[in-house]
Short mmCIF file of C-alpha atoms in Angstrom, two decimals:
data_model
loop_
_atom_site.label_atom_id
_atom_site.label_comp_id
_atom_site.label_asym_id
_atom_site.label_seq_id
_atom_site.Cartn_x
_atom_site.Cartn_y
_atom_site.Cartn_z
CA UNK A 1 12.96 -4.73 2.67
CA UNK A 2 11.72 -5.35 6.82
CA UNK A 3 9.14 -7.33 6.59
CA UNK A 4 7.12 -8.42 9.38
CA UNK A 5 4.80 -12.19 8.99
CA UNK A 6 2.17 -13.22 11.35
CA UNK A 7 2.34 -16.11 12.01
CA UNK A 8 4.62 -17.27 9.63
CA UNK A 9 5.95 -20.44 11.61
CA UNK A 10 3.55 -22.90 9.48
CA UNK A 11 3.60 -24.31 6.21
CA UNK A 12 3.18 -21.17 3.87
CA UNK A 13 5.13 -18.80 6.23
CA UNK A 14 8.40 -21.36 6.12
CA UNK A 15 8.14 -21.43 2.31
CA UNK A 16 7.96 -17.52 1.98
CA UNK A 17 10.02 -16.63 4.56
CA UNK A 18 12.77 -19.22 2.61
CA UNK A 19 11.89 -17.11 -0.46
CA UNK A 20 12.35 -13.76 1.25
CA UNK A 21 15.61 -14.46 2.52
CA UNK A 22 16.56 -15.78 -0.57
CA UNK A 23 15.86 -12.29 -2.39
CA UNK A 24 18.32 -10.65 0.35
CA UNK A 25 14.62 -9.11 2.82
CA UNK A 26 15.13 -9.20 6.22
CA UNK A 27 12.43 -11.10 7.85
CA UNK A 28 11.09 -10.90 11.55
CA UNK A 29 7.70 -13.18 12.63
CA UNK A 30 5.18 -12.39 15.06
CA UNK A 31 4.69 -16.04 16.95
CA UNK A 32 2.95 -17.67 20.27
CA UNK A 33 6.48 -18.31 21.46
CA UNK A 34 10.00 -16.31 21.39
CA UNK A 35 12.99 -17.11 19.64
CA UNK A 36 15.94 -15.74 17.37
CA UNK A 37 14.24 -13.59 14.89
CA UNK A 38 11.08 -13.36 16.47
CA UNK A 39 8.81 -11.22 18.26
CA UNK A 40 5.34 -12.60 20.11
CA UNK A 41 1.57 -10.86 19.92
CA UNK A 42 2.09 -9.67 23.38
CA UNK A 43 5.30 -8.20 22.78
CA UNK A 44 3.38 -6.49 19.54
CA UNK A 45 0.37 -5.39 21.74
CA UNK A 46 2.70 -3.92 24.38
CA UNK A 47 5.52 -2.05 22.43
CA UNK A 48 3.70 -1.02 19.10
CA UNK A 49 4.85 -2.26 15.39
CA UNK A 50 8.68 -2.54 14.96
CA UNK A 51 10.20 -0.48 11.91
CA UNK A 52 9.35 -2.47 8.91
CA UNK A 53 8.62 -1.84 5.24
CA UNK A 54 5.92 -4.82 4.71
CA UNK A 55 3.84 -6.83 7.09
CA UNK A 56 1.87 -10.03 6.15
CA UNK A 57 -0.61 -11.60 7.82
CA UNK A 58 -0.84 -15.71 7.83
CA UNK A 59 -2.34 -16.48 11.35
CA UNK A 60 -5.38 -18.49 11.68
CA UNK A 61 -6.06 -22.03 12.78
CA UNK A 62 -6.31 -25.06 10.22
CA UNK A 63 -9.83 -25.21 9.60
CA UNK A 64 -9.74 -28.89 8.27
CA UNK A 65 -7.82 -29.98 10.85
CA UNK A 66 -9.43 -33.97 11.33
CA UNK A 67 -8.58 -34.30 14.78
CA UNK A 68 -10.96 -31.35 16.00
CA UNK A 69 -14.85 -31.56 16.42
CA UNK A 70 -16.65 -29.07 14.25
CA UNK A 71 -18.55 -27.86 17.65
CA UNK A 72 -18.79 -24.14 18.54
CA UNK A 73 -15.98 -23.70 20.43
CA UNK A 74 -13.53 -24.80 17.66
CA UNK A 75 -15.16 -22.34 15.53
CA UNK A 76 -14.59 -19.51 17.81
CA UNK A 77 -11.11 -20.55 17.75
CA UNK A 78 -11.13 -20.48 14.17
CA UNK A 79 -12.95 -17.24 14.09
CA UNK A 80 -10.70 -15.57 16.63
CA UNK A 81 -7.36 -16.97 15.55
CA UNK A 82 -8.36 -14.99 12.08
CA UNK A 83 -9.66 -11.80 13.08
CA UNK A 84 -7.57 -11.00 16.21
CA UNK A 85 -4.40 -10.65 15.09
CA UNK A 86 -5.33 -9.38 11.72
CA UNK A 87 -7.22 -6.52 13.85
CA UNK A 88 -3.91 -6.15 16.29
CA UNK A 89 -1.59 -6.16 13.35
CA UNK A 90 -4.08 -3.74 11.19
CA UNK A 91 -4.27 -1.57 14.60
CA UNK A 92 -0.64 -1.33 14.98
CA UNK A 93 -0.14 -0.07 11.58
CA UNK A 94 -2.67 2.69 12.32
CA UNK A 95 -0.71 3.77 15.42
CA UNK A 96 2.80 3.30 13.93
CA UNK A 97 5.15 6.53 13.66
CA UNK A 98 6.01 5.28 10.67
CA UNK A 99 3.30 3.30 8.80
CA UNK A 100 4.64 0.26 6.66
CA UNK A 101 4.54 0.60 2.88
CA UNK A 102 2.17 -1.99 2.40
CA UNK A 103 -0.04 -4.44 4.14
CA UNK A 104 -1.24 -8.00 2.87
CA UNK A 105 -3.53 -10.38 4.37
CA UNK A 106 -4.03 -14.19 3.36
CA UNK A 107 -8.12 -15.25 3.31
CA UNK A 108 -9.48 -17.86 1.42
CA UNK A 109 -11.76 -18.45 -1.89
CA UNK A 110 -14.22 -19.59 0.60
CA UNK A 111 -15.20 -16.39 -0.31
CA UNK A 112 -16.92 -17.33 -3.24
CA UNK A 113 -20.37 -19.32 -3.34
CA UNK A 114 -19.98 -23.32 -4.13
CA UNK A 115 -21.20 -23.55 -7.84
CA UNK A 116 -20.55 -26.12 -10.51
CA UNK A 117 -21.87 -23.49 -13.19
CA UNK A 118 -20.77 -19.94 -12.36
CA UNK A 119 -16.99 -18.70 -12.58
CA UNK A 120 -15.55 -16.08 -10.18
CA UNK A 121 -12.74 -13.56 -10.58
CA UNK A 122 -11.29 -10.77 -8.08
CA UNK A 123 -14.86 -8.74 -9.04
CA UNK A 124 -17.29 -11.56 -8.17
CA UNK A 125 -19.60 -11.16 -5.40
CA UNK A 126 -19.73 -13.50 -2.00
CA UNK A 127 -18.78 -13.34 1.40
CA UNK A 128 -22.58 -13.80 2.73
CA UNK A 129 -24.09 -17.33 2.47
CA UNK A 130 -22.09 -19.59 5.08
CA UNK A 131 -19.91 -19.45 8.03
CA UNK A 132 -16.55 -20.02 5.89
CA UNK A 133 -17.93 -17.06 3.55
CA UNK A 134 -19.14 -14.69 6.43
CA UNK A 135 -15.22 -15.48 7.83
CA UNK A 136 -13.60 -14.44 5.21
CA UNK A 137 -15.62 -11.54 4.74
CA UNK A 138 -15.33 -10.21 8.71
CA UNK A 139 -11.35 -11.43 8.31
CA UNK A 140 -11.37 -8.76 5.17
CA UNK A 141 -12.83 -6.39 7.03
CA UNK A 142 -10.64 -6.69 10.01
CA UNK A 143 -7.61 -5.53 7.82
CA UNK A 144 -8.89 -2.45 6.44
CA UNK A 145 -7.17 0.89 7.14
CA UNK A 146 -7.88 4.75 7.24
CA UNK A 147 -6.65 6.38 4.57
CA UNK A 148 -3.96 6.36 2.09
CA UNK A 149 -0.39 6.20 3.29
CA UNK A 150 -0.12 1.98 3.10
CA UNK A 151 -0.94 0.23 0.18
CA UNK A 152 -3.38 -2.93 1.00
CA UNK A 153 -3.21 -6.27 -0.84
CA UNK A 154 -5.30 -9.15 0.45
CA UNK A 155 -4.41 -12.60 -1.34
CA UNK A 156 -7.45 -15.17 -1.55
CA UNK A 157 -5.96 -18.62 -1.48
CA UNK A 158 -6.75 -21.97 -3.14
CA UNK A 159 -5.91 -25.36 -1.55
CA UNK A 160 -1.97 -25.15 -1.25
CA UNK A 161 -0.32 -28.07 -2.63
CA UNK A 162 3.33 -28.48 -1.32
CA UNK A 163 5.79 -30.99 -0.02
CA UNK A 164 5.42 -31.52 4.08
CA UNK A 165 2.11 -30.38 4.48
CA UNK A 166 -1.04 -28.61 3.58
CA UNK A 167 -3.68 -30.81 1.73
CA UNK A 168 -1.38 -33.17 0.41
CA UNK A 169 -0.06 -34.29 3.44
CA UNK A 170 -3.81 -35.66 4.52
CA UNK A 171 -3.80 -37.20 1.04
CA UNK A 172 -0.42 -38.86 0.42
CA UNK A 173 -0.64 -42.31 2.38
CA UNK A 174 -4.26 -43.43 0.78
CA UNK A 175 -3.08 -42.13 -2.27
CA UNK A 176 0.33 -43.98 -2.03
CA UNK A 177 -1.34 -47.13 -1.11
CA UNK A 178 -3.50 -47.08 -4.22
CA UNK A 179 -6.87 -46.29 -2.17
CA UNK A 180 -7.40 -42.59 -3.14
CA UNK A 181 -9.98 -41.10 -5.26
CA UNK A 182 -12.35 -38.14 -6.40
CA UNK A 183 -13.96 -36.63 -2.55
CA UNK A 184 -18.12 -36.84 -2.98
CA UNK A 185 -19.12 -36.74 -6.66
CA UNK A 186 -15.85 -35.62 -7.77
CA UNK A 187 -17.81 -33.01 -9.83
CA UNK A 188 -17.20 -30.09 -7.86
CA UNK A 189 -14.41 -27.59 -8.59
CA UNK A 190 -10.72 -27.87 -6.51
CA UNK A 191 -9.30 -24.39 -7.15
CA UNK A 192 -5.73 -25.16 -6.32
CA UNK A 193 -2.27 -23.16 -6.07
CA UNK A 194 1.39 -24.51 -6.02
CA UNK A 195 3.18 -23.12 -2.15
CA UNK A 196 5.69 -21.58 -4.51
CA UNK A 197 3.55 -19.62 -6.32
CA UNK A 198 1.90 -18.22 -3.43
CA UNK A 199 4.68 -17.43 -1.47
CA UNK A 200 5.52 -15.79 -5.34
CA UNK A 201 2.43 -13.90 -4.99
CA UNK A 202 3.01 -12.74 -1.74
CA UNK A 203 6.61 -11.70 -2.95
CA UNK A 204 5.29 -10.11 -6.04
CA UNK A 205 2.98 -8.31 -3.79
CA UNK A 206 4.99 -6.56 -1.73
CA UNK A 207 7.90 -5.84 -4.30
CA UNK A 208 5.16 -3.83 -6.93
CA UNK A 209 4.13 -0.57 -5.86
CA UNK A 210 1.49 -0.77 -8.20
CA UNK A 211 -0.79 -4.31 -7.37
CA UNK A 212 -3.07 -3.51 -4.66
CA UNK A 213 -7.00 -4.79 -3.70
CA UNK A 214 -7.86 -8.40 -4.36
CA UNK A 215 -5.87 -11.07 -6.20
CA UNK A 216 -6.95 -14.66 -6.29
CA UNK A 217 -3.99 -16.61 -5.23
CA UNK A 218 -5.22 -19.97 -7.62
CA UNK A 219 -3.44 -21.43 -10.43
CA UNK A 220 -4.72 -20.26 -13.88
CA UNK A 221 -5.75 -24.28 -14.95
CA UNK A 222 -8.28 -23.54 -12.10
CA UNK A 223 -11.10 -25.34 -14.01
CA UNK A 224 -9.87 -28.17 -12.51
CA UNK A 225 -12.56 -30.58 -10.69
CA UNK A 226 -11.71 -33.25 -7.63
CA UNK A 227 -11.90 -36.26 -9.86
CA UNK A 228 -9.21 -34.70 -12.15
CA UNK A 229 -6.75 -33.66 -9.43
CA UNK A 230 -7.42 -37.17 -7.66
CA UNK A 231 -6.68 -38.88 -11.50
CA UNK A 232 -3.17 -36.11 -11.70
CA UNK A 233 -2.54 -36.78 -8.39
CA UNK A 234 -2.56 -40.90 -8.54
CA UNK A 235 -0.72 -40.30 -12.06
CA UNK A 236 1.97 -38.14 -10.80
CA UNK A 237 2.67 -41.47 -7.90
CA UNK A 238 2.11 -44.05 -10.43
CA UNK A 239 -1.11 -45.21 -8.76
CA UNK A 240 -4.34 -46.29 -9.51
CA UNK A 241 -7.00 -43.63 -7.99
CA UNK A 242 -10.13 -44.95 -8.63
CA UNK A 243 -11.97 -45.42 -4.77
CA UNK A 244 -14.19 -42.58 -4.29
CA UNK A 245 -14.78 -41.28 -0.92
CA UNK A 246 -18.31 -40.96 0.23
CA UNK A 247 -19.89 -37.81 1.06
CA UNK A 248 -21.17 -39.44 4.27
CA UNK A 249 -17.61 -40.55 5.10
CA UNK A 250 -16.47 -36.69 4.84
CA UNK A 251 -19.17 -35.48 6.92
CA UNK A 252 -18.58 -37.84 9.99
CA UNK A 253 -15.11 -36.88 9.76
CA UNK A 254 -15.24 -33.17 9.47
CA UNK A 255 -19.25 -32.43 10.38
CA UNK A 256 -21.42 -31.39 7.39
CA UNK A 257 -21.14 -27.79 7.69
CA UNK A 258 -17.43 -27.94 7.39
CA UNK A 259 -17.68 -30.88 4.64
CA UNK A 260 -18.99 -28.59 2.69
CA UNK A 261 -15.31 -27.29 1.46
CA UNK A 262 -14.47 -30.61 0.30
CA UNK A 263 -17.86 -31.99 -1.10
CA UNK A 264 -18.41 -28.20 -2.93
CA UNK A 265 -15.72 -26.13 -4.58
CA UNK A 266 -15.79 -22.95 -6.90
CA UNK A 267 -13.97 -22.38 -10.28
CA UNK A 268 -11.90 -19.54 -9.87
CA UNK A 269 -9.85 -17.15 -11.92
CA UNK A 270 -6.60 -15.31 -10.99
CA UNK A 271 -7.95 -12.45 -13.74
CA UNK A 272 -6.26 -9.74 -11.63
CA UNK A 273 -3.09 -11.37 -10.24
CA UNK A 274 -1.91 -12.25 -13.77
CA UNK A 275 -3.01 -8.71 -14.83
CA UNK A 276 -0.42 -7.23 -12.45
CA UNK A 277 2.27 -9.06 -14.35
CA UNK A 278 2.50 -12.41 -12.17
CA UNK A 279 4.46 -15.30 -13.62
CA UNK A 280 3.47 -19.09 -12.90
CA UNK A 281 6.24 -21.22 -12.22
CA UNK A 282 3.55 -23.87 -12.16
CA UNK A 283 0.62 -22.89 -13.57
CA UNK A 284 -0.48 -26.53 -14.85
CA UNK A 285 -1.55 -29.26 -12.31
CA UNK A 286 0.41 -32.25 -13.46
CA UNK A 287 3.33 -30.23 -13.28
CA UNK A 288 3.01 -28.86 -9.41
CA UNK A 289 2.07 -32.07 -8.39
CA UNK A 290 5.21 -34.11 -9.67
CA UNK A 291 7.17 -31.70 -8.31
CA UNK A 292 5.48 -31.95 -4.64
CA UNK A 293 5.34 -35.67 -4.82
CA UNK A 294 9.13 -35.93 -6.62
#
């Protein structure tokens, strides 16, 4: 198949566009800058969508990103980066001759209210309660398209855990040097997902006629709290991981509005995504994290 990736020069678009090629589809991004295999959003705004079976949508700005102030003008860029070229991709599709067979956004479980109690699948409510919630929810939104003739497919995420970046890439050194530990109480949930089973997802997604709507792109051991990943993640490098980080560190570093998606989590389900037939290649935590660490 032609399939077309927003922004697919980062972390998760390099895995799945490695995994793409591999099963023999021919791959074109959408980027800031040209290249060999590559078109830019202003080429896209100007000359329409290029013939393509499946386009995917990865853009947006890294929302934990330490080195940025949490101040309103970061969060319009995090805002923006999200819904502007999902509405330019979404509004090329509308106009195109022919219309791609399907369409599939990437949004977040930030979707889903912080709880220590309640358990979400595809079905649960949200999308109304905080600024990460309200994103996902306009970033939904943004995608949607008239009518029938492509099939829609938008993948809610988990905390990726892969080699060269992501979360782990924050976490490696402390964690290396035998100072890591559970984030705030450690209590809260960490719904996690291995990069190779997203961009597996993703794959899965836009080879099945028949998945479409929501899937939960998390790992099924998704009951998982931040102590226990910090206690797999210090076993899988042969450390100790025993320092706790205090909430008050987190929110000095990231602002307490954004601290909130470390110091809170949600337990969430992939109910649909294994219902469409979905295979794990690493469904179990200790597993995904010796082989990102290895």
């Amino acid at each position: 198949m032609r399939v077309l990736v927003g922004g697919g020069t980062g972390f998760i678009g390099t895995a799945l566009t490695q995994l793409l090629k591999a099963k023999g589809h021919k791959v074109t991004l959408v980027s800031r800058q040209p290249g060999p295999g590559r078109i830019t959003w202003n080429e896209l705004t100007r000359s329409g969508l290029p013939l393509c079976d499946v386009v995917i949508n990865l853009a947006g700005e890294n929302i934990l990103n330490p080195l940025r102030r949490w101040n309103q003008a970061f969060q319009k860029e995090v805002l923006n980066s999200r819904l502007d070229t999902t509405h330019l991709l979404a509004k090329a599709i509308t106009k195109a001759t022919h219309p791609p067979q399907a369409w599939i956004l990437v949004t977040g479980v930030a979707y889903y209210q912080p709880s220590l109690t309640e358990e979400y699948d595809e079905d649960s409510p949200g999308g109304d309660f905080d600024f990460f919630s309200n994103l996902v929810t306009k970033w939904e939104a943004a995608a949607r398209l008239p009518g029938e003739s492509t099939r829609q497919v938008v993948v809610r995420s988990g905390v990726v855990l892969g080699r060269g970046g992501g979360a782990i890439g924050h976490m490696l050194l402390p964690f290396r040097l035998g100072l890591g530990g559970p984030i705030g109480s450690g209590h809260q949930f960490f719904p996690w997902i291995h990069i190779g089973d997203l961009a597996g997802i993703l794959t899965h997604a836009l080879e099945a006629d028949h998945v479409q709507g929501v899937l939960n792109g998390v790992a099924p051991a998704s009951t998982t709290t931040n102590a226990e990943f910090a206690q797999a993640l210090g076993a899988a490098l042969g450390r100790p991981a025993f320092i706790p980080v205090p909430s008050t560190v987190v929110q000095a570093v990231f602002g307490r509005e954004r601290a909130t998606m470390l110091l809170e989590g949600q337990k969430v389900v992939p109910r649909r995504t294994l219902a469409t037939g979905y295979q794990y290649s690493f469904p179990e935590l200790g597993a995904a994290l010796k082989d990102v660490v290895a």
